[in-house]
């Protein structure tokens, strides 16, 4: 499988405080990879570096054969990286439809396509984003990232803080995205759902990649060592 995203020996700092000490990960075309680790181990910082929202970093980041190291974030997005950031960041005053079309690019993901994935959004197309429930705002954030027709979708805690029934709807949609062949890098705490979905796992410990492997190799011992409280 060819590597769509390749990160090698990534280090990063917030001012004088170093956060990443050597992150290595890859996502192949059509592959779903989970980025895991306890809180504060560097998962979101890694995502920020990949999306070029954090430039104080060293190491090699390539996407679709092109280096991202010197690109601003908007140019990285134009290469085909769709980010669903932590915290459901929608444009609150805009309608659902306005949120979706504001960054849309030509491709298979259209208003109709995201409406089929998340029927609630079609029902609320004219509503302001601020009037949606938390779960609906999360659906909107995912749909908005899809509207740029990305080659890689990055999901940072897409089910965090949602009611169980909404979480399952999000997981159902992510499963459909996998079946469509979209490459996905996902951060989430639900090991059960991740094991059912992901092809590989990368675990960070103190800002460094410490373990990589498939779901079958993700033993209870490894989970206790790197993911336990």
mmCIF file of N, CA and C in Angstrom, residues 21-99:
data_model
loop_
_atom_site.group_PDB
_atom_site.id
_atom_site.type_symbol
_atom_site.label_atom_id
_atom_site.label_comp_id
_atom_site.label_asym_id
_atom_site.label_seq_id
_atom_site.Cartn_x
_atom_site.Cartn_y
_atom_site.Cartn_z
ATOM 1 N N UNK A 21 8.906 14.552 20.367
ATOM 2 C CA UNK A 21 10.307 14.158 20.446
ATOM 3 C C UNK A 21 10.679 13.090 19.417
ATOM 4 N N UNK A 22 9.826 12.904 18.413
ATOM 5 C CA UNK A 22 10.117 11.908 17.391
ATOM 6 C C UNK A 22 8.890 11.071 17.057
ATOM 7 N N UNK A 23 7.974 11.666 16.301
ATOM 8 C CA UNK A 23 6.752 10.972 15.898
ATOM 9 C C UNK A 23 6.934 10.411 14.494
ATOM 10 N N UNK A 24 6.652 9.121 14.349
ATOM 11 C CA UNK A 24 6.690 8.451 13.051
ATOM 12 C C UNK A 24 5.334 7.806 12.819
ATOM 13 N N UNK A 25 4.715 8.127 11.693
ATOM 14 C CA UNK A 25 3.461 7.466 11.335
ATOM 15 C C UNK A 25 3.234 7.602 9.838
ATOM 16 N N UNK A 26 2.404 6.726 9.318
ATOM 17 C CA UNK A 26 2.034 6.802 7.905
ATOM 18 C C UNK A 26 0.585 6.377 7.762
ATOM 19 N N UNK A 27 -0.045 6.895 6.715
ATOM 20 C CA UNK A 27 -1.410 6.490 6.360
ATOM 21 C C UNK A 27 -1.402 6.187 4.873
ATOM 22 N N UNK A 28 -1.745 4.963 4.520
ATOM 23 C CA UNK A 28 -1.795 4.588 3.121
ATOM 24 C C UNK A 28 -3.098 5.007 2.478
ATOM 25 N N UNK A 29 -3.135 5.024 1.165
ATOM 26 C CA UNK A 29 -4.371 5.337 0.442
ATOM 27 C C UNK A 29 -5.453 4.333 0.837
ATOM 28 N N UNK A 30 -6.603 4.832 1.277
ATOM 29 C CA UNK A 30 -7.705 3.975 1.672
ATOM 30 C C UNK A 30 -7.565 3.341 3.035
ATOM 31 N N UNK A 31 -6.529 3.696 3.783
ATOM 32 C CA UNK A 31 -6.269 3.091 5.088
ATOM 33 C C UNK A 31 -6.866 3.949 6.205
ATOM 34 N N UNK A 32 -7.278 3.298 7.294
ATOM 35 C CA UNK A 32 -7.742 4.001 8.491
ATOM 36 C C UNK A 32 -6.766 3.714 9.619
ATOM 37 N N UNK A 33 -6.163 4.770 10.152
ATOM 38 C CA UNK A 33 -5.136 4.643 11.188
ATOM 39 C C UNK A 33 -5.579 5.416 12.416
ATOM 40 N N UNK A 34 -5.463 4.788 13.579
ATOM 41 C CA UNK A 34 -5.783 5.442 14.850
ATOM 42 C C UNK A 34 -4.498 5.972 15.478
ATOM 43 N N UNK A 35 -4.536 7.219 15.915
ATOM 44 C CA UNK A 35 -3.437 7.823 16.662
ATOM 45 C C UNK A 35 -3.881 7.890 18.115
ATOM 46 N N UNK A 36 -3.182 7.143 18.980
ATOM 47 C CA UNK A 36 -3.637 6.970 20.352
ATOM 48 C C UNK A 36 -2.565 7.359 21.364
ATOM 49 N N UNK A 37 -2.974 7.439 22.610
ATOM 50 C CA UNK A 37 -2.086 7.796 23.705
ATOM 51 C C UNK A 37 -2.878 8.490 24.791
ATOM 52 N N UNK A 38 -2.306 8.515 25.977
ATOM 53 C CA UNK A 38 -2.972 9.227 27.071
ATOM 54 C C UNK A 38 -3.057 10.715 26.757
ATOM 55 N N UNK A 39 -3.851 11.429 27.545
ATOM 56 C CA UNK A 39 -3.950 12.878 27.393
ATOM 57 C C UNK A 39 -2.578 13.522 27.579
ATOM 58 N N UNK A 40 -2.277 14.496 26.729
ATOM 59 C CA UNK A 40 -1.035 15.237 26.852
ATOM 60 C C UNK A 40 0.174 14.573 26.236
ATOM 61 N N UNK A 41 -0.020 13.500 25.463
ATOM 62 C CA UNK A 41 1.110 12.774 24.875
ATOM 63 C C UNK A 41 1.499 13.268 23.480
ATOM 64 N N UNK A 42 0.735 14.227 22.927
ATOM 65 C CA UNK A 42 1.148 14.835 21.664
ATOM 66 C C UNK A 42 0.272 14.541 20.463
ATOM 67 N N UNK A 43 -0.899 13.965 20.662
ATOM 68 C CA UNK A 43 -1.748 13.590 19.528
ATOM 69 C C UNK A 43 -2.228 14.822 18.753
ATOM 70 N N UNK A 44 -2.834 15.770 19.457
ATOM 71 C CA UNK A 44 -3.343 16.961 18.779
ATOM 72 C C UNK A 44 -2.203 17.804 18.226
ATOM 73 N N UNK A 45 -1.086 17.863 18.934
ATOM 74 C CA UNK A 45 0.069 18.592 18.413
ATOM 75 C C UNK A 45 0.550 17.977 17.105
ATOM 76 N N UNK A 46 0.557 16.656 17.016
ATOM 77 C CA UNK A 46 0.927 15.983 15.770
ATOM 78 C C UNK A 46 -0.005 16.390 14.642
ATOM 79 N N UNK A 47 -1.303 16.409 14.923
ATOM 80 C CA UNK A 47 -2.286 16.806 13.911
ATOM 81 C C UNK A 47 -2.060 18.253 13.488
ATOM 82 N N UNK A 48 -1.800 19.116 14.431
ATOM 83 C CA UNK A 48 -1.552 20.527 14.107
ATOM 84 C C UNK A 48 -0.334 20.675 13.208
ATOM 85 N N UNK A 49 0.688 19.872 13.442
ATOM 86 C CA UNK A 49 1.878 19.923 12.585
ATOM 87 C C UNK A 49 1.569 19.420 11.178
ATOM 88 N N UNK A 50 0.833 18.320 11.082
ATOM 89 C CA UNK A 50 0.477 17.770 9.773
ATOM 90 C C UNK A 50 -0.312 18.796 8.964
ATOM 91 N N UNK A 51 -1.244 19.471 9.622
ATOM 92 C CA UNK A 51 -2.100 20.441 8.932
ATOM 93 C C UNK A 51 -1.441 21.812 8.808
ATOM 94 N N UNK A 52 -0.211 21.930 9.261
ATOM 95 C CA UNK A 52 0.602 23.144 9.185
ATOM 96 C C UNK A 52 0.000 24.304 9.964
ATOM 97 N N UNK A 53 -0.730 23.967 11.016
ATOM 98 C CA UNK A 53 -1.239 24.975 11.930
ATOM 99 C C UNK A 53 -0.213 25.293 13.005
ATOM 100 N N UNK A 54 0.836 24.496 13.030
ATOM 101 C CA UNK A 54 1.942 24.696 13.968
ATOM 102 C C UNK A 54 3.231 24.525 13.184
ATOM 103 N N UNK A 55 3.985 25.583 13.040
ATOM 104 C CA UNK A 55 5.154 25.555 12.165
ATOM 105 C C UNK A 55 6.471 25.371 12.898
ATOM 106 N N UNK A 56 6.444 25.455 14.231
ATOM 107 C CA UNK A 56 7.699 25.290 14.972
ATOM 108 C C UNK A 56 7.995 23.804 15.141
ATOM 109 N N UNK A 57 8.288 23.174 14.028
ATOM 110 C CA UNK A 57 8.513 21.734 14.046
ATOM 111 C C UNK A 57 9.668 21.358 13.132
ATOM 112 N N UNK A 58 10.225 20.176 13.388
ATOM 113 C CA UNK A 58 11.280 19.618 12.541
ATOM 114 C C UNK A 58 10.939 18.166 12.230
ATOM 115 N N UNK A 59 11.525 17.671 11.159
ATOM 116 C CA UNK A 59 11.215 16.337 10.699
ATOM 117 C C UNK A 59 10.590 16.419 9.319
ATOM 118 N N UNK A 60 10.281 15.294 8.743
ATOM 119 C CA UNK A 60 9.747 15.249 7.389
ATOM 120 C C UNK A 60 8.264 14.900 7.411
ATOM 121 N N UNK A 61 7.470 15.737 6.739
ATOM 122 C CA UNK A 61 6.042 15.460 6.554
ATOM 123 C C UNK A 61 5.765 15.537 5.067
ATOM 124 N N UNK A 62 5.367 14.426 4.481
ATOM 125 C CA UNK A 62 5.029 14.407 3.063
ATOM 126 C C UNK A 62 3.603 13.922 2.887
ATOM 127 N N UNK A 63 2.927 14.491 1.885
ATOM 128 C CA UNK A 63 1.549 14.115 1.586
ATOM 129 C C UNK A 63 1.388 14.034 0.076
ATOM 130 N N UNK A 64 0.925 12.887 -0.387
ATOM 131 C CA UNK A 64 0.758 12.643 -1.824
ATOM 132 C C UNK A 64 2.051 12.947 -2.576
ATOM 133 N N UNK A 65 3.183 12.593 -1.947
ATOM 134 C CA UNK A 65 4.478 12.764 -2.577
ATOM 135 C C UNK A 65 5.060 14.157 -2.497
ATOM 136 N N UNK A 66 4.371 15.093 -1.819
ATOM 137 C CA UNK A 66 4.847 16.470 -1.719
ATOM 138 C C UNK A 66 5.162 16.807 -0.265
ATOM 139 N N UNK A 67 6.244 17.561 -0.062
ATOM 140 C CA UNK A 67 6.612 17.976 1.287
ATOM 141 C C UNK A 67 5.654 19.046 1.790
ATOM 142 N N UNK A 68 5.217 18.876 3.047
ATOM 143 C CA UNK A 68 4.364 19.873 3.680
ATOM 144 C C UNK A 68 5.140 20.843 4.558
ATOM 145 N N UNK A 69 6.418 20.597 4.738
ATOM 146 C CA UNK A 69 7.183 21.317 5.759
ATOM 147 C C UNK A 69 7.122 22.829 5.620
ATOM 148 N N UNK A 70 7.144 23.339 4.402
ATOM 149 C CA UNK A 70 7.198 24.783 4.212
ATOM 150 C C UNK A 70 5.876 25.371 3.737
ATOM 151 N N UNK A 71 4.806 24.595 3.797
ATOM 152 C CA UNK A 71 3.511 25.075 3.309
ATOM 153 C C UNK A 71 2.691 25.712 4.427
ATOM 154 N N UNK A 72 1.949 26.780 4.136
ATOM 155 C CA UNK A 72 0.966 27.286 5.098
ATOM 156 C C UNK A 72 -0.231 26.347 5.140
ATOM 157 N N UNK A 73 -1.066 26.496 6.148
ATOM 158 C CA UNK A 73 -2.151 25.550 6.372
ATOM 159 C C UNK A 73 -3.154 25.510 5.221
ATOM 160 N N UNK A 74 -3.457 26.660 4.608
ATOM 161 C CA UNK A 74 -4.468 26.651 3.548
ATOM 162 C C UNK A 74 -3.990 25.911 2.306
ATOM 163 N N UNK A 75 -2.672 25.931 2.068
ATOM 164 C CA UNK A 75 -2.148 25.194 0.921
ATOM 165 C C UNK A 75 -2.089 23.697 1.210
ATOM 166 N N UNK A 76 -1.847 23.332 2.467
ATOM 167 C CA UNK A 76 -1.902 21.915 2.835
ATOM 168 C C UNK A 76 -3.321 21.385 2.649
ATOM 169 N N UNK A 77 -4.306 22.194 3.019
ATOM 170 C CA UNK A 77 -5.696 21.783 2.839
ATOM 171 C C UNK A 77 -6.024 21.602 1.365
ATOM 172 N N UNK A 78 -5.502 22.477 0.520
ATOM 173 C CA UNK A 78 -5.794 22.381 -0.912
ATOM 174 C C UNK A 78 -5.196 21.133 -1.554
ATOM 175 N N UNK A 79 -4.164 20.579 -0.921
ATOM 176 C CA UNK A 79 -3.598 19.325 -1.432
ATOM 177 C C UNK A 79 -4.529 18.144 -1.167
ATOM 178 N N UNK A 80 -5.477 18.327 -0.235
ATOM 179 C CA UNK A 80 -6.437 17.265 0.011
ATOM 180 C C UNK A 80 -6.470 16.753 1.436
ATOM 181 N N UNK A 81 -6.176 17.624 2.413
ATOM 182 C CA UNK A 81 -6.254 17.240 3.824
ATOM 183 C C UNK A 81 -7.464 17.925 4.447
ATOM 184 N N UNK A 82 -8.425 17.129 4.887
ATOM 185 C CA UNK A 82 -9.612 17.659 5.543
ATOM 186 C C UNK A 82 -9.534 17.406 7.037
ATOM 187 N N UNK A 83 -9.638 18.457 7.834
ATOM 188 C CA UNK A 83 -9.506 18.353 9.288
ATOM 189 C C UNK A 83 -10.840 18.596 9.968
ATOM 190 N N UNK A 84 -11.189 17.684 10.888
ATOM 191 C CA UNK A 84 -12.309 17.899 11.807
ATOM 192 C C UNK A 84 -11.681 18.127 13.177
ATOM 193 N N UNK A 85 -11.504 19.379 13.582
ATOM 194 C CA UNK A 85 -10.758 19.656 14.814
ATOM 195 C C UNK A 85 -11.556 19.313 16.052
ATOM 196 N N UNK A 86 -10.851 19.165 17.136
ATOM 197 C CA UNK A 86 -11.499 18.942 18.424
ATOM 198 C C UNK A 86 -12.332 20.167 18.788
ATOM 199 N N UNK A 87 -13.540 19.925 19.263
ATOM 200 C CA UNK A 87 -14.339 21.047 19.763
ATOM 201 C C UNK A 87 -15.460 21.527 18.865
ATOM 202 N N UNK A 88 -15.774 20.823 17.764
ATOM 203 C CA UNK A 88 -16.934 21.153 16.931
ATOM 204 C C UNK A 88 -16.948 22.621 16.525
ATOM 205 N N UNK A 89 -15.922 23.060 15.832
ATOM 206 C CA UNK A 89 -15.785 24.478 15.475
ATOM 207 C C UNK A 89 -16.538 24.793 14.184
ATOM 208 N N UNK A 90 -17.800 25.123 14.324
ATOM 209 C CA UNK A 90 -18.619 25.556 13.199
ATOM 210 C C UNK A 90 -18.710 27.082 13.196
ATOM 211 N N UNK A 91 -19.138 27.643 12.067
ATOM 212 C CA UNK A 91 -19.390 29.083 11.994
ATOM 213 C C UNK A 91 -20.802 29.323 12.526
ATOM 214 N N UNK A 92 -20.887 29.697 13.789
ATOM 215 C CA UNK A 92 -22.161 29.716 14.511
ATOM 216 C C UNK A 92 -23.256 30.560 13.844
ATOM 217 N N UNK A 93 -22.953 31.774 13.323
ATOM 218 C CA UNK A 93 -24.040 32.588 12.757
ATOM 219 C C UNK A 93 -24.531 32.084 11.396
ATOM 220 N N UNK A 94 -23.720 31.280 10.714
ATOM 221 C CA UNK A 94 -24.082 30.831 9.368
ATOM 222 C C UNK A 94 -25.031 29.640 9.432
ATOM 223 N N UNK A 95 -25.805 29.488 8.379
ATOM 224 C CA UNK A 95 -26.695 28.336 8.288
ATOM 225 C C UNK A 95 -25.890 27.069 8.032
ATOM 226 N N UNK A 96 -26.554 25.931 8.181
ATOM 227 C CA UNK A 96 -25.902 24.658 7.876
ATOM 228 C C UNK A 96 -25.385 24.673 6.436
ATOM 229 N N UNK A 97 -26.233 25.084 5.504
ATOM 230 C CA UNK A 97 -25.815 25.093 4.098
ATOM 231 C C UNK A 97 -24.656 26.052 3.874
ATOM 232 N N UNK A 98 -24.679 27.216 4.489
ATOM 233 C CA UNK A 98 -23.585 28.181 4.322
ATOM 234 C C UNK A 98 -22.288 27.622 4.883
ATOM 235 N N UNK A 99 -22.349 26.922 6.016
ATOM 236 C CA UNK A 99 -21.158 26.271 6.564
ATOM 237 C C UNK A 99 -20.576 25.273 5.571
#
